[in-house]
CSV table of C-alpha atoms in Angstrom, one decimal:
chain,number,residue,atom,x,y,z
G,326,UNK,CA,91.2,175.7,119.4
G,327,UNK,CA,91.8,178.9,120.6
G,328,UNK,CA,89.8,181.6,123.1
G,329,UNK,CA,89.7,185.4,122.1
G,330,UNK,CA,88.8,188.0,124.8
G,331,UNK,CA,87.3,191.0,123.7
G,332,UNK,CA,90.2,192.8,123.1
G,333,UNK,CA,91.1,190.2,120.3
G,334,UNK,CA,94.2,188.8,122.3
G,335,UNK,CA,94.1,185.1,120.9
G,336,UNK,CA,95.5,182.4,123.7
G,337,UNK,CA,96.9,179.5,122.9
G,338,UNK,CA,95.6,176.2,125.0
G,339,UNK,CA,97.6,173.5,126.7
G,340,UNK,CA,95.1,172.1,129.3
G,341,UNK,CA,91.5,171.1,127.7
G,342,UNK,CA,89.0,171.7,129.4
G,343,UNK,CA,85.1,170.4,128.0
G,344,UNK,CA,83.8,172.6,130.4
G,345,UNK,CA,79.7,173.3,129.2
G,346,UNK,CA,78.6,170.6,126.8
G,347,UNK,CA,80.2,169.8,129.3
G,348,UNK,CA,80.9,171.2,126.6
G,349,UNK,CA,83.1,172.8,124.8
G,350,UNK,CA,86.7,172.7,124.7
G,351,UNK,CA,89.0,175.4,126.2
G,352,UNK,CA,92.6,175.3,127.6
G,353,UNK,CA,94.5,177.0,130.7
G,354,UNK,CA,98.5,178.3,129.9
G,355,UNK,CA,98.9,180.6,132.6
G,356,UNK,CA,102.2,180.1,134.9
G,357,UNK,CA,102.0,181.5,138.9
G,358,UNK,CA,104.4,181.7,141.3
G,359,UNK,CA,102.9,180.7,144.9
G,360,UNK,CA,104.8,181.8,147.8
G,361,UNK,CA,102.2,181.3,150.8
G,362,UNK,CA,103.2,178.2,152.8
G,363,UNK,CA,100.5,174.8,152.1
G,364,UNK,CA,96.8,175.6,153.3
G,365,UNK,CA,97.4,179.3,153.7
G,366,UNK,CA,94.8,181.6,151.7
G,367,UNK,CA,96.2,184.0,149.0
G,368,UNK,CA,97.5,187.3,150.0
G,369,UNK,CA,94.7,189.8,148.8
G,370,UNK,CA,96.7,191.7,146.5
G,371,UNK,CA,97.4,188.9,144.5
G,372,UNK,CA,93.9,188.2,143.7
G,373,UNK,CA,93.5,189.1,140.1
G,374,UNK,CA,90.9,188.6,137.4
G,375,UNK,CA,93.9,186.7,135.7
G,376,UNK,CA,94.7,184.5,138.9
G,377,UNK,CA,91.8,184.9,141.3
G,378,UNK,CA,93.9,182.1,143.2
G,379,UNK,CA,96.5,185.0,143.9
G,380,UNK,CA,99.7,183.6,145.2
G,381,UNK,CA,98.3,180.6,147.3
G,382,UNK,CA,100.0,177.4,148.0
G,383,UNK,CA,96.8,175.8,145.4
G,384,UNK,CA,96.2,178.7,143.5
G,385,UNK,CA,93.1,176.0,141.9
G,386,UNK,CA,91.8,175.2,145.3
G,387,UNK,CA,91.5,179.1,146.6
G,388,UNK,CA,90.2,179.8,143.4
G,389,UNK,CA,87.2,177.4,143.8
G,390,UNK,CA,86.8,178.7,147.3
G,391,UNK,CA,86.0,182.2,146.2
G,392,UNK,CA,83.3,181.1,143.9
G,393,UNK,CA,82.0,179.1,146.6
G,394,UNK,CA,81.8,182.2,148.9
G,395,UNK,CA,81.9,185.8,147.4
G,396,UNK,CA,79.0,187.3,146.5
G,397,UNK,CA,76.9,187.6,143.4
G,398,UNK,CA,77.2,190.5,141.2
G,399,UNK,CA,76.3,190.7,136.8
G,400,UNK,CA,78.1,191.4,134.2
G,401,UNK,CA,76.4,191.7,130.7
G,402,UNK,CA,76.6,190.0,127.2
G,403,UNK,CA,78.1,192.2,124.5
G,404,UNK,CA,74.7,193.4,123.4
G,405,UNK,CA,73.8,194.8,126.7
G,406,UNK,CA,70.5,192.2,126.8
G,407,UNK,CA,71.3,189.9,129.3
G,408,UNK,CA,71.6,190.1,133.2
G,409,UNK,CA,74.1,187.5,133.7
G,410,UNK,CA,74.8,186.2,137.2
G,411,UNK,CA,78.3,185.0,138.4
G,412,UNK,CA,79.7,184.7,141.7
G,413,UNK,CA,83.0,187.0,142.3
G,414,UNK,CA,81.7,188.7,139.0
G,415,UNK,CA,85.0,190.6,139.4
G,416,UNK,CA,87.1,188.4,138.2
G,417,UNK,CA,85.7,186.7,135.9
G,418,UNK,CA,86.3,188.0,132.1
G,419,UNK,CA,83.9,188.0,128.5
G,420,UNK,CA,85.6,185.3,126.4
G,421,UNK,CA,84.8,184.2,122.3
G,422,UNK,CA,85.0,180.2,122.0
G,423,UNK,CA,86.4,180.0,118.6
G,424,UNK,CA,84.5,177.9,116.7
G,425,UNK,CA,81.5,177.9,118.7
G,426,UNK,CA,79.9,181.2,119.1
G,427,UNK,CA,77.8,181.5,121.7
G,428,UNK,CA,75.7,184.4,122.9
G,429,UNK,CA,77.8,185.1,125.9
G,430,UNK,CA,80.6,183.3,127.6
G,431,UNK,CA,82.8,183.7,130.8
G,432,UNK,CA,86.0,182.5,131.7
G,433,UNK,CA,87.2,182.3,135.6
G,434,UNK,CA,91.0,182.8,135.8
G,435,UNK,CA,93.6,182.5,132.9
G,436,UNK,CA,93.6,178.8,134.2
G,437,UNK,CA,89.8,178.9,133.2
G,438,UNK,CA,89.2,177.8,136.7
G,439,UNK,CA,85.4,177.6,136.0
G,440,UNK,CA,83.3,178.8,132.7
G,441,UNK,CA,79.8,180.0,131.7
G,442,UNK,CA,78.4,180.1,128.6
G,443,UNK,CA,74.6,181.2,127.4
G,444,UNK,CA,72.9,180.0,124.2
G,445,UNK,CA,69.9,181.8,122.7
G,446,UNK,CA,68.5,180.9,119.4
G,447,UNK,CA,64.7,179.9,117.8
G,448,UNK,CA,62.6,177.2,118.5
G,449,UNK,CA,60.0,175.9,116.5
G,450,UNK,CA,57.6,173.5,118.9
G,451,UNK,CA,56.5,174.7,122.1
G,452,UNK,CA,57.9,177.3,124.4
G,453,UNK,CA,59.1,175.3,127.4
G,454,UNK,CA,62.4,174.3,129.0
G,455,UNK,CA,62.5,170.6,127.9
G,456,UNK,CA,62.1,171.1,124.0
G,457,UNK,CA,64.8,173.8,124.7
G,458,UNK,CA,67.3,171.5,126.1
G,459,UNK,CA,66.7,169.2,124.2
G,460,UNK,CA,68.2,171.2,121.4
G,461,UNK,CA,70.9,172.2,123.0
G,462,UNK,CA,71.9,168.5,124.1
G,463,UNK,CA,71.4,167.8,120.1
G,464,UNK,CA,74.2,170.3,119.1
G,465,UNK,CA,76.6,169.6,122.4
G,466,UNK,CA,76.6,166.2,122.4
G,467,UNK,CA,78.5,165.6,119.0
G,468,UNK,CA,81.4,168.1,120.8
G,469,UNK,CA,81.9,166.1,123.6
G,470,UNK,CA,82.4,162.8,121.5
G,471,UNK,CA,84.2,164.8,119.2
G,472,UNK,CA,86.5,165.8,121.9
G,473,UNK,CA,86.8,162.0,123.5
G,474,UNK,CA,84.6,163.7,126.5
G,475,UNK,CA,83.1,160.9,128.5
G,476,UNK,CA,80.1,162.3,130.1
G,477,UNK,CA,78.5,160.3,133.1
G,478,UNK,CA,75.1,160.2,134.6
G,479,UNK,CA,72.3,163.2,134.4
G,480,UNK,CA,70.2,164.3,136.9
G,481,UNK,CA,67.9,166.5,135.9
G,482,UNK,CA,66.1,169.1,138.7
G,483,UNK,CA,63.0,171.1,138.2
G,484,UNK,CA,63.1,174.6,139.1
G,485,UNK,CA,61.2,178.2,139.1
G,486,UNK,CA,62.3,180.8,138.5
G,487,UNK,CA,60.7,184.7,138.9
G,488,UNK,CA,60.6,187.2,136.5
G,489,UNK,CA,58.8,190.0,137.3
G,490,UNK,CA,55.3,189.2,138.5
G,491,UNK,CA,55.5,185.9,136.6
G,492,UNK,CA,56.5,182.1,137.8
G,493,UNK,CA,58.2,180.5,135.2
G,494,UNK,CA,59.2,177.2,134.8
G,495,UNK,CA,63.0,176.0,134.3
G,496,UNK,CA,65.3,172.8,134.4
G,497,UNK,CA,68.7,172.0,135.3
G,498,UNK,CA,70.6,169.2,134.6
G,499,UNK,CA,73.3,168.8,136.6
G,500,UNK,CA,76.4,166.5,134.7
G,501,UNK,CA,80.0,165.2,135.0
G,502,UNK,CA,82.9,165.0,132.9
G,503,UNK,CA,86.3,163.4,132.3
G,504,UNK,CA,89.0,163.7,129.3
G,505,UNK,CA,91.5,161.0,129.2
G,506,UNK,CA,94.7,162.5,126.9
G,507,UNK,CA,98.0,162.4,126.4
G,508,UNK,CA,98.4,165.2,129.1
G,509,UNK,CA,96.6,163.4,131.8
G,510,UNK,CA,93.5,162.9,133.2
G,511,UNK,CA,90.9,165.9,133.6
G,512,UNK,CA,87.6,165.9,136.0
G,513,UNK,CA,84.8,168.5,135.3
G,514,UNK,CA,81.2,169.1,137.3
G,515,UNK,CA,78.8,171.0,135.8
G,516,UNK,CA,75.3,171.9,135.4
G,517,UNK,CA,73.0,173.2,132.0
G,518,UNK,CA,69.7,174.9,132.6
G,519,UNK,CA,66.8,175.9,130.2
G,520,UNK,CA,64.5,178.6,130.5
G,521,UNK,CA,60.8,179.9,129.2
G,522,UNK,CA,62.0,182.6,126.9
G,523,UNK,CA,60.7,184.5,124.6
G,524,UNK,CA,58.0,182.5,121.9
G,525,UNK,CA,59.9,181.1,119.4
G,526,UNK,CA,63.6,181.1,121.4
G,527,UNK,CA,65.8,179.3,123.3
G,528,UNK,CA,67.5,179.9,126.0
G,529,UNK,CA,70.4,177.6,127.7
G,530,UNK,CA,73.2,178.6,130.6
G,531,UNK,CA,75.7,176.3,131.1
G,532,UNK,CA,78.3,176.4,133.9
G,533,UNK,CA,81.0,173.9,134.6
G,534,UNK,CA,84.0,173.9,137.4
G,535,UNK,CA,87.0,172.0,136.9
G,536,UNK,CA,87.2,169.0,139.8
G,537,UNK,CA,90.2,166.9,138.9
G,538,UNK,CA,91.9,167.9,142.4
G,539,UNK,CA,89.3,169.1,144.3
G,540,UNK,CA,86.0,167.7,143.2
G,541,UNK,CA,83.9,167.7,146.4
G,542,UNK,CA,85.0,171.9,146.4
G,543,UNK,CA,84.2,172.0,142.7
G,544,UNK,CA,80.6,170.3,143.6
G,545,UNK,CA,80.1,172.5,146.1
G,546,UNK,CA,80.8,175.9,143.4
G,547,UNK,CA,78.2,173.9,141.3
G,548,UNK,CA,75.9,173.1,143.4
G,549,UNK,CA,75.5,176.7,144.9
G,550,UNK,CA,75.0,177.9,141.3
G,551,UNK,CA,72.4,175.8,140.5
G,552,UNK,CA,70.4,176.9,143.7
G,553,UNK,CA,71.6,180.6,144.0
G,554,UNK,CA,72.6,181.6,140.8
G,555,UNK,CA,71.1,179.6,137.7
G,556,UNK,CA,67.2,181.2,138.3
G,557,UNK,CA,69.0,184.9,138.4
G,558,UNK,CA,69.6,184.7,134.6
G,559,UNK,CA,67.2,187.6,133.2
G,560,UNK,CA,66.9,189.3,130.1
G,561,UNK,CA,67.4,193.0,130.8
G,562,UNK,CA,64.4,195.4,131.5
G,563,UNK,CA,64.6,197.4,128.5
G,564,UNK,CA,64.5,194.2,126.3
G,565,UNK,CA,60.9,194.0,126.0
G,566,UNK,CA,60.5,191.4,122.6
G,567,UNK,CA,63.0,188.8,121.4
G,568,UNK,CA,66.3,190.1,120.4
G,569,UNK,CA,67.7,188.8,117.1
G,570,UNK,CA,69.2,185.8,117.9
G,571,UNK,CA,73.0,187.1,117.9
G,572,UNK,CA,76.3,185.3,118.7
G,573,UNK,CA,80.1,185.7,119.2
C-alpha cells in the first residue's frame, strides 16, 4: 500500500501501522539523526511537520508528548466542509490512504506517529450515532483481519457534543491494536467516534497513536482526544445541507 499527500508524492511503507479500523494500514520510512543526549527534549528548530520529534534522543516519545500537550488548532478537509480538530495542528499533514478513500485523513510525522481519518457517507435507518458505527465497524473490520490486525476489547463511551444551540448525541469507542509480522511486533491505541449528522449520513472520526514503546504516553494522547478533541469535529458554518458524500 502506499500514502499520497496532496502534492501526489507517493511514499513507500516499511513499518505497518493499522492505525483507525484500527484501521487501516499505513507505513513509517523516514530516517533521523538524534543528537540530544537520553531524556533531553528536542531542540526547537528541529521540530518539523516531517519529524515533530525533532532531533530528540526518542524522536517517538517527544513526538507523543507534543500531542499530549500543545494546543488545539483545525485544519480542513479538501472540500473546505469540515472543521477538523488536531492537537499541534502544525504538524500534522492531509494524506490519501490508497485504496481506501476517506473523506479526510491526517498523518502525524513521516513516521506516522499518530493518524486521523473521517468517514462520511449515507445511511438508510435512523439518524443516530450507533446505526452509524455500526456501519463503519461493518466495512473496517474485514481490513483489520485482512491485515492479520488483532484487535482487543471495546469500550464504548457516551458523549455530547454542542453544535450551535443544539445538544447532540455521540459515541466513542475507545480500542487497541497489535500486528505480529515479519518486522516485529507493533502496539496501537485508538479511539472511533460517531456523530448525529446530517439525515441520511454518516459521520465517523477515527484517531489512533502508535504505543509499541510508550503505550501509557500513547493512552494518554488518546485519551485527551477523546475528551478534548473528538466532540470539536464540526461541519463548517457555511455548509448548511448535506454535502455530496465525497472521498479521496
Amino acid at each position: 500500500m502506499k500514502l499520497v499527500h496532496p502534492e501526489g508524492l507517493a511514499m513507500s511503507m516499511s513499518r505497518l501501522l493499522p492505525l483507525l479500523a484500527l484501521l487501516l494500514v499505513a507505513e513509517g520510512c523516514a530516517s533521523q539523526t538524534n543528537t540530544q543526549p537520553p531524556g533531553a527534549p528536542p531542540t526547537p528548530k528541529t521540530v518539523t511537520r516531517e519529524n515533530p520529534g525533532g532531533d530528540a534522543d526518542d524522536p517517538e516519545s517527544a513526538a507523543l508528548a507534543r500531542l499530549g500537550a500543545e494546543p488545539w488548532g483545525f485544519r480542513r478537509d479538501f472540500w473546505n466542509t469540515l472543521h477538523v480538530p488536531l492537537a499541534d495542528w502544525k504538524n500534522w499533514r492531509r494524506v490519501r490512504i490508497f485504496g481506501h478513500p476517506t473523506r479526510a485523513s491526517y498523518r502525524y510525522g513521516d513516521d506516522h506517529y499518530a493518524v486521523a481519518s473521517i468517514w462520511y457517507t449515507t445511511i438508510e435507518g435512523p439518524n443516530e450515532p450507533e446505526a452509524c458505527l455500526a456501519k463503519f465497524l461493518d466495512m473496517a473490520t474485514p481490513i483489520a483481519d485482512a491485515n492479520g490486525v488483532r484487535i482487543g476489547e471495546r469500550q464504548r463511551v457516551r458523549m455530547t457534543q454542542s453544535v450551535g444551540a443544539e445538544i447532540r448525541p455521540m459515541i466513542v469507542d475507545l480500542v487497541e491494536g497489535r500486528l505480529d509480522s515479519l518486522l516485529g511486533r507493533d502496539d496501537y491505541v485508538g479511539a472511533v467516534a460517531a456523530y448525529q449528522s446530517f439525515p441520511g449520513t454518516c459521520l465517523v472520526q477515527g484517531f489512533a497513536v502508535v504505543a509499541t514503546e510508550h503505550r501509557d504516553v500513547a493512552k494518554k494522547v488518546r485519551d485527551r482526544w477523546v475528551a478534548e478533541g473528538a466532540n470539536k469535529l464540526v461541519w463548517e458554518r457555511h455548509v448548511k445541507e448535506a454535502p455530496e458524500p465525497l472521498t479521496r
